[in-house]
PDB file of C-alpha atoms in Angstrom:
ATOM      1  CA  MET A   1      77.273  19.259 164.055  1.00  0.00           C
ATOM      2  CA  SER A   2      80.481  18.883 165.636  1.00  0.00           C
ATOM      3  CA  ASP A   3      82.931  22.043 165.742  1.00  0.00           C
ATOM      4  CA  LYS A   4      86.198  21.571 163.543  1.00  0.00           C
ATOM      5  CA  THR A   5      88.915  24.054 163.853  1.00  0.00           C
ATOM      6  CA  LEU A   6      91.852  24.347 161.553  1.00  0.00           C
ATOM      7  CA  PRO A   7      95.174  22.785 162.376  1.00  0.00           C
ATOM      8  CA  SER A   8      97.212  25.037 164.581  1.00  0.00           C
ATOM      9  CA  ASP A   9     100.643  23.621 163.580  1.00  0.00           C
ATOM     10  CA  ASN A  10     102.984  24.504 160.510  1.00  0.00           C
ATOM     11  CA  SER A  11     102.228  22.004 158.432  1.00  0.00           C
ATOM     12  CA  ASP A  12     101.421  24.618 155.440  1.00  0.00           C
ATOM     13  CA  SER A  13     105.628  25.259 155.307  1.00  0.00           C
ATOM     14  CA  ASN A  14     105.612  22.061 153.195  1.00  0.00           C
ATOM     15  CA  LEU A  15     103.456  23.605 150.674  1.00  0.00           C
ATOM     16  CA  PRO A  16     104.962  24.854 147.071  1.00  0.00           C
ATOM     17  CA  GLY A  17     105.001  28.147 146.008  1.00  0.00           C
ATOM     18  CA  ARG A  18     105.751  30.143 149.289  1.00  0.00           C
ATOM     19  CA  ILE A  19     107.100  33.723 148.873  1.00  0.00           C
ATOM     20  CA  GLU A  20     109.784  32.733 151.078  1.00  0.00           C
ATOM     21  CA  ASP A  21     110.816  29.898 148.810  1.00  0.00           C
ATOM     22  CA  SER A  22     111.157  32.034 145.661  1.00  0.00           C
ATOM     23  CA  ASN A  23     114.082  33.449 144.412  1.00  0.00           C
ATOM     24  CA  LEU A  24     112.418  37.078 144.030  1.00  0.00           C
ATOM     25  CA  GLY A  25     114.544  40.067 144.323  1.00  0.00           C
ATOM     26  CA  TYR A  26     114.270  43.868 143.634  1.00  0.00           C
ATOM     27  CA  TYR A  27     116.026  45.298 140.763  1.00  0.00           C
ATOM     28  CA  GLU A  28     116.517  49.112 139.497  1.00  0.00           C
ATOM     29  CA  VAL A  29     115.671  49.526 136.183  1.00  0.00           C
ATOM     30  CA  PRO A  30     117.950  51.944 134.629  1.00  0.00           C
ATOM     31  CA  VAL A  31     117.018  54.960 132.232  1.00  0.00           C
ATOM     32  CA  LYS A  32     117.635  54.033 128.800  1.00  0.00           C
ATOM     33  CA  PRO A  33     119.809  56.420 126.819  1.00  0.00           C
ATOM     34  CA  LYS A  34     117.147  56.801 124.218  1.00  0.00           C
ATOM     35  CA  THR A  35     114.754  58.238 126.570  1.00  0.00           C
ATOM     36  CA  ARG A  36     117.177  60.794 127.978  1.00  0.00           C
ATOM     37  CA  THR A  37     118.210  61.874 124.450  1.00  0.00           C
ATOM     38  CA  LEU A  38     114.564  62.541 123.503  1.00  0.00           C
ATOM     39  CA  GLY A  39     114.079  64.586 126.473  1.00  0.00           C
ATOM     40  CA  ILE A  40     117.196  66.824 125.524  1.00  0.00           C
ATOM     41  CA  ALA A  41     115.801  66.916 122.304  1.00  0.00           C
ATOM     42  CA  ALA A  42     112.504  68.263 123.339  1.00  0.00           C
ATOM     43  CA  VAL A  43     114.087  70.938 125.823  1.00  0.00           C
ATOM     44  CA  ALA A  44     116.215  71.942 122.719  1.00  0.00           C
ATOM     45  CA  PHE A  45     113.447  71.975 120.267  1.00  0.00           C
ATOM     46  CA  VAL A  46     111.275  74.281 122.901  1.00  0.00           C
ATOM     47  CA  LEU A  47     114.238  76.719 123.393  1.00  0.00           C
ATOM     48  CA  VAL A  48     114.932  76.878 119.505  1.00  0.00           C
ATOM     49  CA  SER A  49     111.425  77.685 118.889  1.00  0.00           C
ATOM     50  CA  ALA A  50     111.194  80.314 121.618  1.00  0.00           C
ATOM     51  CA  GLY A  51     114.081  82.048 120.139  1.00  0.00           C
ATOM     52  CA  PHE A  52     112.312  82.074 116.621  1.00  0.00           C
ATOM     53  CA  PHE A  53     109.373  83.438 117.666  1.00  0.00           C
ATOM     54  CA  SER A  54     111.201  85.852 119.441  1.00  0.00           C
ATOM     55  CA  TYR A  55     112.999  86.838 116.536  1.00  0.00           C
ATOM     56  CA  TYR A  56     110.024  86.979 114.286  1.00  0.00           C
ATOM     57  CA  PHE A  57     108.210  89.123 116.739  1.00  0.00           C
ATOM     58  CA  ILE A  58     110.730  91.705 116.872  1.00  0.00           C
ATOM     59  CA  ASN A  59     111.695  91.773 113.064  1.00  0.00           C
ATOM     60  CA  GLN A  60     108.377  90.913 111.967  1.00  0.00           C
ATOM     61  CA  ASP A  61     107.739  94.059 109.413  1.00  0.00           C
ATOM     62  CA  GLN A  62     111.286  93.241 107.874  1.00  0.00           C
ATOM     63  CA  ILE A  63     110.530  89.535 107.685  1.00  0.00           C
ATOM     64  CA  ASP A  64     106.919  89.959 106.056  1.00  0.00           C
ATOM     65  CA  SER A  65     108.326  92.712 103.647  1.00  0.00           C
ATOM     66  CA  GLU A  66     110.955  90.538 102.376  1.00  0.00           C
ATOM     67  CA  ILE A  67     108.760  87.671 102.010  1.00  0.00           C
ATOM     68  CA  LEU A  68     106.171  89.559 100.157  1.00  0.00           C
ATOM     69  CA  GLY A  69     109.047  91.158  97.990  1.00  0.00           C
ATOM     70  CA  ASN A  70     110.482  87.753  97.147  1.00  0.00           C
ATOM     71  CA  THR A  71     106.769  86.865  95.838  1.00  0.00           C
ATOM     72  CA  LEU A  72     106.269  89.746  93.811  1.00  0.00           C
ATOM     73  CA  PRO A  73     107.440  90.131  90.014  1.00  0.00           C
ATOM     74  CA  LEU A  74     110.562  92.813  89.772  1.00  0.00           C
ATOM     75  CA  THR A  75     109.975  95.962  88.092  1.00  0.00           C
ATOM     76  CA  ALA A  76     111.903  97.188  85.134  1.00  0.00           C
ATOM     77  CA  GLU A  77     114.343  99.460  87.151  1.00  0.00           C
ATOM     78  CA  GLN A  78     114.329  96.601  89.922  1.00  0.00           C
ATOM     79  CA  LYS A  79     116.029  94.700  87.320  1.00  0.00           C
ATOM     80  CA  MET A  80     118.348  97.081  86.090  1.00  0.00           C
ATOM     81  CA  VAL A  81     119.340  97.690  89.654  1.00  0.00           C
ATOM     82  CA  ILE A  82     120.607  94.009  89.916  1.00  0.00           C
ATOM     83  CA  GLN A  83     121.809  93.852  86.358  1.00  0.00           C
ATOM     84  CA  TYR A  84     124.542  97.124  86.869  1.00  0.00           C
ATOM     85  CA  GLY A  85     124.795  96.551  90.727  1.00  0.00           C
ATOM     86  CA  VAL A  86     123.617  99.944  91.631  1.00  0.00           C
ATOM     87  CA  GLY A  87     124.461 100.974  95.053  1.00  0.00           C
ATOM     88  CA  GLY A  88     122.199 101.919  97.921  1.00  0.00           C
ATOM     89  CA  PHE A  89     120.050 105.080  97.448  1.00  0.00           C
ATOM     90  CA  GLY A  90     122.002 108.374  98.675  1.00  0.00           C
ATOM     91  CA  SER A  91     125.341 106.678  97.976  1.00  0.00           C
ATOM     92  CA  ASP A  92     126.116 109.151  95.596  1.00  0.00           C
ATOM     93  CA  HIS A  93     124.526 112.515  94.622  1.00  0.00           C
ATOM     94  CA  ALA A  94     125.601 114.278  91.235  1.00  0.00           C
ATOM     95  CA  HIS A  95     124.142 116.974  88.548  1.00  0.00           C
ATOM     96  CA  ALA A  96     124.968 116.874  84.831  1.00  0.00           C
ATOM     97  CA  ALA A  97     123.472 118.855  82.138  1.00  0.00           C
ATOM     98  CA  ILE A  98     122.101 116.928  79.192  1.00  0.00           C
ATOM     99  CA  ALA A  99     120.684 118.035  75.593  1.00  0.00           C
ATOM    100  CA  VAL A 100     119.032 115.760  73.031  1.00  0.00           C
ATOM    101  CA  PHE A 101     118.351 116.881  69.552  1.00  0.00           C
ATOM    102  CA  VAL A 102     116.367 114.759  67.079  1.00  0.00           C
ATOM    103  CA  ASP A 103     116.709 116.472  63.314  1.00  0.00           C
ATOM    104  CA  GLY A 104     117.668 120.098  65.046  1.00  0.00           C
ATOM    105  CA  VAL A 105     114.611 119.962  67.748  1.00  0.00           C
ATOM    106  CA  GLN A 106     115.548 119.792  71.376  1.00  0.00           C
ATOM    107  CA  LEU A 107     113.642 117.066  73.489  1.00  0.00           C
ATOM    108  CA  ASN A 108     112.123 118.865  76.351  1.00  0.00           C
ATOM    109  CA  PHE A 109     112.553 116.888  79.269  1.00  0.00           C
ATOM    110  CA  GLY A 110     110.621 119.392  81.865  1.00  0.00           C
ATOM    111  CA  LEU A 111     107.483 117.669  80.813  1.00  0.00           C
ATOM    112  CA  PRO A 112     105.517 116.085  83.502  1.00  0.00           C
ATOM    113  CA  ASP A 113     106.233 112.692  81.549  1.00  0.00           C
ATOM    114  CA  PHE A 114     109.695 112.926  82.063  1.00  0.00           C
ATOM    115  CA  GLN A 115     109.804 113.983  85.664  1.00  0.00           C
ATOM    116  CA  LEU A 116     111.159 111.850  88.506  1.00  0.00           C
ATOM    117  CA  LYS A 117     110.817 108.512  86.913  1.00  0.00           C
ATOM    118  CA  SER A 118     113.462 106.658  88.736  1.00  0.00           C
ATOM    119  CA  LYS A 119     114.443 107.392  92.044  1.00  0.00           C
ATOM    120  CA  TYR A 120     118.113 106.802  91.004  1.00  0.00           C
ATOM    121  CA  ILE A 121     118.257 109.154  88.250  1.00  0.00           C
ATOM    122  CA  HIS A 122     115.539 111.540  87.098  1.00  0.00           C
ATOM    123  CA  PHE A 123     114.714 114.904  85.635  1.00  0.00           C
ATOM    124  CA  GLU A 124     112.978 117.075  88.654  1.00  0.00           C
ATOM    125  CA  ASN A 125     111.568 120.485  89.283  1.00  0.00           C
ATOM    126  CA  HIS A 126     110.397 120.828  85.583  1.00  0.00           C
ATOM    127  CA  ASN A 127     113.911 121.476  84.633  1.00  0.00           C
ATOM    128  CA  PRO A 128     114.480 120.164  80.927  1.00  0.00           C
ATOM    129  CA  TYR A 129     118.016 119.576  81.150  1.00  0.00           C
ATOM    130  CA  LEU A 130     119.359 118.848  84.799  1.00  0.00           C
ATOM    131  CA  ILE A 131     120.221 115.026  85.574  1.00  0.00           C
ATOM    132  CA  HIS A 132     120.098 114.121  89.116  1.00  0.00           C
ATOM    133  CA  LYS A 133     121.722 110.926  90.093  1.00  0.00           C
ATOM    134  CA  HIS A 134     121.386 109.549  93.935  1.00  0.00           C
ATOM    135  CA  ALA A 135     123.380 106.149  93.810  1.00  0.00           C
ATOM    136  CA  VAL A 136     126.687 104.759  92.268  1.00  0.00           C
ATOM    137  CA  ASN A 137     126.866 102.576  89.700  1.00  0.00           C
ATOM    138  CA  VAL A 138     123.814 104.208  87.686  1.00  0.00           C
ATOM    139  CA  PRO A 139     124.377 104.452  83.951  1.00  0.00           C
ATOM    140  CA  LEU A 140     122.565 106.731  81.650  1.00  0.00           C
ATOM    141  CA  ASP A 141     120.478 103.685  80.260  1.00  0.00           C
ATOM    142  CA  MET A 142     118.318 103.734  83.617  1.00  0.00           C
ATOM    143  CA  LEU A 143     117.596 107.211  82.716  1.00  0.00           C
ATOM    144  CA  PHE A 144     116.827 106.579  79.169  1.00  0.00           C
ATOM    145  CA  SER A 145     114.580 103.486  80.367  1.00  0.00           C
ATOM    146  CA  SER A 146     112.641 105.158  82.796  1.00  0.00           C
ATOM    147  CA  ILE A 147     111.638 107.871  80.222  1.00  0.00           C
ATOM    148  CA  GLY A 148     110.571 105.572  77.570  1.00  0.00           C
ATOM    149  CA  MET A 149     113.788 105.935  75.336  1.00  0.00           C
ATOM    150  CA  GLU A 150     116.479 103.665  73.919  1.00  0.00           C
ATOM    151  CA  ILE A 151     119.897 105.167  72.515  1.00  0.00           C
ATOM    152  CA  THR A 152     122.444 102.754  71.186  1.00  0.00           C
ATOM    153  CA  HIS A 153     125.575 103.525  69.105  1.00  0.00           C
ATOM    154  CA  GLU A 154     123.454 104.151  66.132  1.00  0.00           C
ATOM    155  CA  CYS A 155     119.961 104.415  67.012  1.00  0.00           C
ATOM    156  CA  ILE A 156     117.682 106.731  68.830  1.00  0.00           C
ATOM    157  CA  GLY A 157     114.030 105.292  70.193  1.00  0.00           C
ATOM    158  CA  LEU A 158     111.470 107.267  71.342  1.00  0.00           C
ATOM    159  CA  GLY A 159     109.309 105.117  72.938  1.00  0.00           C
ATOM    160  CA  TYR A 160     107.152 107.282  74.274  1.00  0.00           C
ATOM    161  CA  LEU A 161     106.072 108.580  70.999  1.00  0.00           C
ATOM    162  CA  SER A 162     106.473 105.460  68.463  1.00  0.00           C
ATOM    163  CA  SER A 163     108.108 102.203  68.339  1.00  0.00           C
ATOM    164  CA  GLU A 164     110.073 103.314  65.276  1.00  0.00           C
ATOM    165  CA  LEU A 165     113.721 103.656  65.978  1.00  0.00           C
ATOM    166  CA  LEU A 166     115.525 106.617  64.235  1.00  0.00           C
ATOM    167  CA  CYS A 167     118.625 105.244  62.998  1.00  0.00           C
ATOM    168  CA  ALA A 168     122.228 106.685  61.382  1.00  0.00           C
ATOM    169  CA  ASP A 169     121.920 106.089  57.620  1.00  0.00           C
ATOM    170  CA  SER A 170     123.632 108.070  54.387  1.00  0.00           C
ATOM    171  CA  GLU A 171     121.440 111.244  55.135  1.00  0.00           C
ATOM    172  CA  LYS A 172     121.665 111.455  58.847  1.00  0.00           C
ATOM    173  CA  SER A 173     124.075 110.610  61.433  1.00  0.00           C
ATOM    174  CA  ILE A 174     124.273 110.519  65.209  1.00  0.00           C
ATOM    175  CA  ALA A 175     126.806 111.691  67.619  1.00  0.00           C
ATOM    176  CA  PHE A 176     127.331 111.752  71.258  1.00  0.00           C
ATOM    177  CA  LEU A 177     129.705 114.125  73.041  1.00  0.00           C
ATOM    178  CA  ILE A 178     130.558 114.582  76.753  1.00  0.00           C
ATOM    179  CA  ASN A 179     132.385 117.558  77.939  1.00  0.00           C
ATOM    180  CA  GLY A 180     133.238 118.069  74.349  1.00  0.00           C
ATOM    181  CA  LYS A 181     134.754 114.625  73.205  1.00  0.00           C
ATOM    182  CA  TYR A 182     133.116 112.018  71.257  1.00  0.00           C
ATOM    183  CA  TYR A 183     131.931 108.832  72.482  1.00  0.00           C
ATOM    184  CA  THR A 184     130.867 105.704  70.350  1.00  0.00           C
ATOM    185  CA  GLU A 185     127.874 105.166  72.929  1.00  0.00           C
ATOM    186  CA  ILE A 186     126.678 106.590  76.147  1.00  0.00           C
ATOM    187  CA  SER A 187     124.229 104.417  77.699  1.00  0.00           C
ATOM    188  CA  SER A 188     126.693 102.622  80.020  1.00  0.00           C
ATOM    189  CA  TYR A 189     128.178 106.131  80.818  1.00  0.00           C
ATOM    190  CA  GLU A 190     127.666 106.750  84.526  1.00  0.00           C
ATOM    191  CA  ILE A 191     127.764 110.709  84.874  1.00  0.00           C
ATOM    192  CA  LYS A 192     130.079 112.620  87.219  1.00  0.00           C
ATOM    193  CA  HIS A 193     129.141 116.012  88.746  1.00  0.00           C
ATOM    194  CA  ASN A 194     129.017 118.801  86.238  1.00  0.00           C
ATOM    195  CA  ASP A 195     129.233 116.619  83.005  1.00  0.00           C
ATOM    196  CA  ARG A 196     127.858 118.170  79.943  1.00  0.00           C
ATOM    197  CA  ILE A 197     126.134 115.671  77.404  1.00  0.00           C
ATOM    198  CA  LEU A 198     125.220 116.045  74.230  1.00  0.00           C
ATOM    199  CA  VAL A 199     123.130 113.531  72.113  1.00  0.00           C
ATOM    200  CA  SER A 200     122.582 114.844  68.125  1.00  0.00           C
ATOM    201  CA  PHE A 201     120.884 113.210  65.564  1.00  0.00           C
ATOM    202  CA  GLY A 202     120.455 114.474  62.086  1.00  0.00           C
ATOM    203  CA  ASP A 203     122.943 116.795  60.483  1.00  0.00           C
ATOM    204  CA  LEU A 204     126.388 117.183  62.140  1.00  0.00           C
ATOM    205  CA  LYS A 205     126.909 120.556  60.818  1.00  0.00           C
ATOM    206  CA  GLU A 206     124.549 121.611  63.645  1.00  0.00           C
ATOM    207  CA  ILE A 207     126.663 120.259  66.614  1.00  0.00           C
ATOM    208  CA  PRO A 208     128.745 123.581  67.287  1.00  0.00           C
ATOM    209  CA  GLU A 209     125.683 125.417  67.499  1.00  0.00           C
ATOM    210  CA  GLN A 210     124.427 122.648  70.003  1.00  0.00           C
ATOM    211  CA  LEU A 211     127.625 122.557  72.027  1.00  0.00           C
ATOM    212  CA  GLN A 212     127.497 126.373  72.693  1.00  0.00           C
ATOM    213  CA  TYR A 213     123.935 126.025  73.660  1.00  0.00           C
ATOM    214  CA  LEU A 214     124.934 122.960  76.260  1.00  0.00           C
ATOM    215  CA  GLU A 215     127.632 125.105  77.665  1.00  0.00           C
ATOM    216  CA  SER A 216     125.395 127.743  78.588  1.00  0.00           C
ATOM    217  CA  LEU A 217     123.137 125.612  80.751  1.00  0.00           C
ATOM    218  CA  GLU A 218     123.754 126.097  84.528  1.00  0.00           C
ATOM    219  CA  ILE A 219     124.587 123.210  86.625  1.00  0.00           C
ATOM    220  CA  TYR A 220     123.414 123.660  90.277  1.00  0.00           C
ATOM    221  CA  ASP A 221     125.493 122.369  93.381  1.00  0.00           C
ATOM    222  CA  VAL A 222     124.323 119.541  95.181  1.00  0.00           C
ATOM    223  CA  PRO A 223     122.494 120.765  98.277  1.00  0.00           C
ATOM    224  CA  GLU A 224     123.409 119.850 101.879  1.00  0.00           C
ATOM    225  CA  ARG A 225     120.203 118.914 102.661  1.00  0.00           C
ATOM    226  CA  ASN A 226     117.641 116.982 100.641  1.00  0.00           C
ATOM    227  CA  LYS A 227     114.020 117.089 100.715  1.00  0.00           C
ATOM    228  CA  LEU A 228     111.142 114.360 100.522  1.00  0.00           C
ATOM    229  CA  VAL A 229     109.574 114.112  97.098  1.00  0.00           C
ATOM    230  CA  PRO A 230     105.441 114.429  97.967  1.00  0.00           C
ATOM    231  CA  GLY A 231     103.879 110.938  96.622  1.00  0.00           C
ATOM    232  CA  LYS A 232     106.970 109.361  96.297  1.00  0.00           C
ATOM    233  CA  ASP A 233     109.477 107.465  98.927  1.00  0.00           C
ATOM    234  CA  PHE A 234     112.702 108.901  98.177  1.00  0.00           C
ATOM    235  CA  LEU A 235     114.352 112.401  98.600  1.00  0.00           C
ATOM    236  CA  VAL A 236     115.858 114.748  96.098  1.00  0.00           C
TER     237      VAL A 236
END
């Protein structure tokens, strides 16, 4: 077998497909604007998310309570707060005396069933006549509703006793007096400090004597400091 060697000449230079003969070049591929936008959006999302979670962490209790509150049904008092635009608790403090007579008998609001039924307006300390109001825009309707009463311009409802209404007729009358002045209705009235309120159902001849009793009741000054009610979430 004879030795054979590859040709040493440059004859392969004539072969097609050589790199040197190609039009190959190097190009820089630019970053597409869409890619840059997505990157910015991702960074923004991270920053916003971090801010949201930081805010939630700091205010978690308040946020959770608001969410829970929005999912629970409103109480009768909460509905009235919205209806009358009641101010914040503590936005006012006033005392007034009230006497309600039905057929000559005075209702005793000093009984436990009538005490501290609303934080905005109530009776307290087993006092049978002294109203305490703790916010602005609180009408007497809120007081009556909280103790199971309804008082209109011609009827009195004692819901805690019976569903039957006591209404004025040819034999019995109903009268409302505030500081000795007659009113056609009082449910929408908002008490002022030292007011004296009379509700009388029955014989109108008894009103002078009832007014005399009402004038004898002591209305205490508003204390400089309030105290927390045991078992309640408000001050008196």
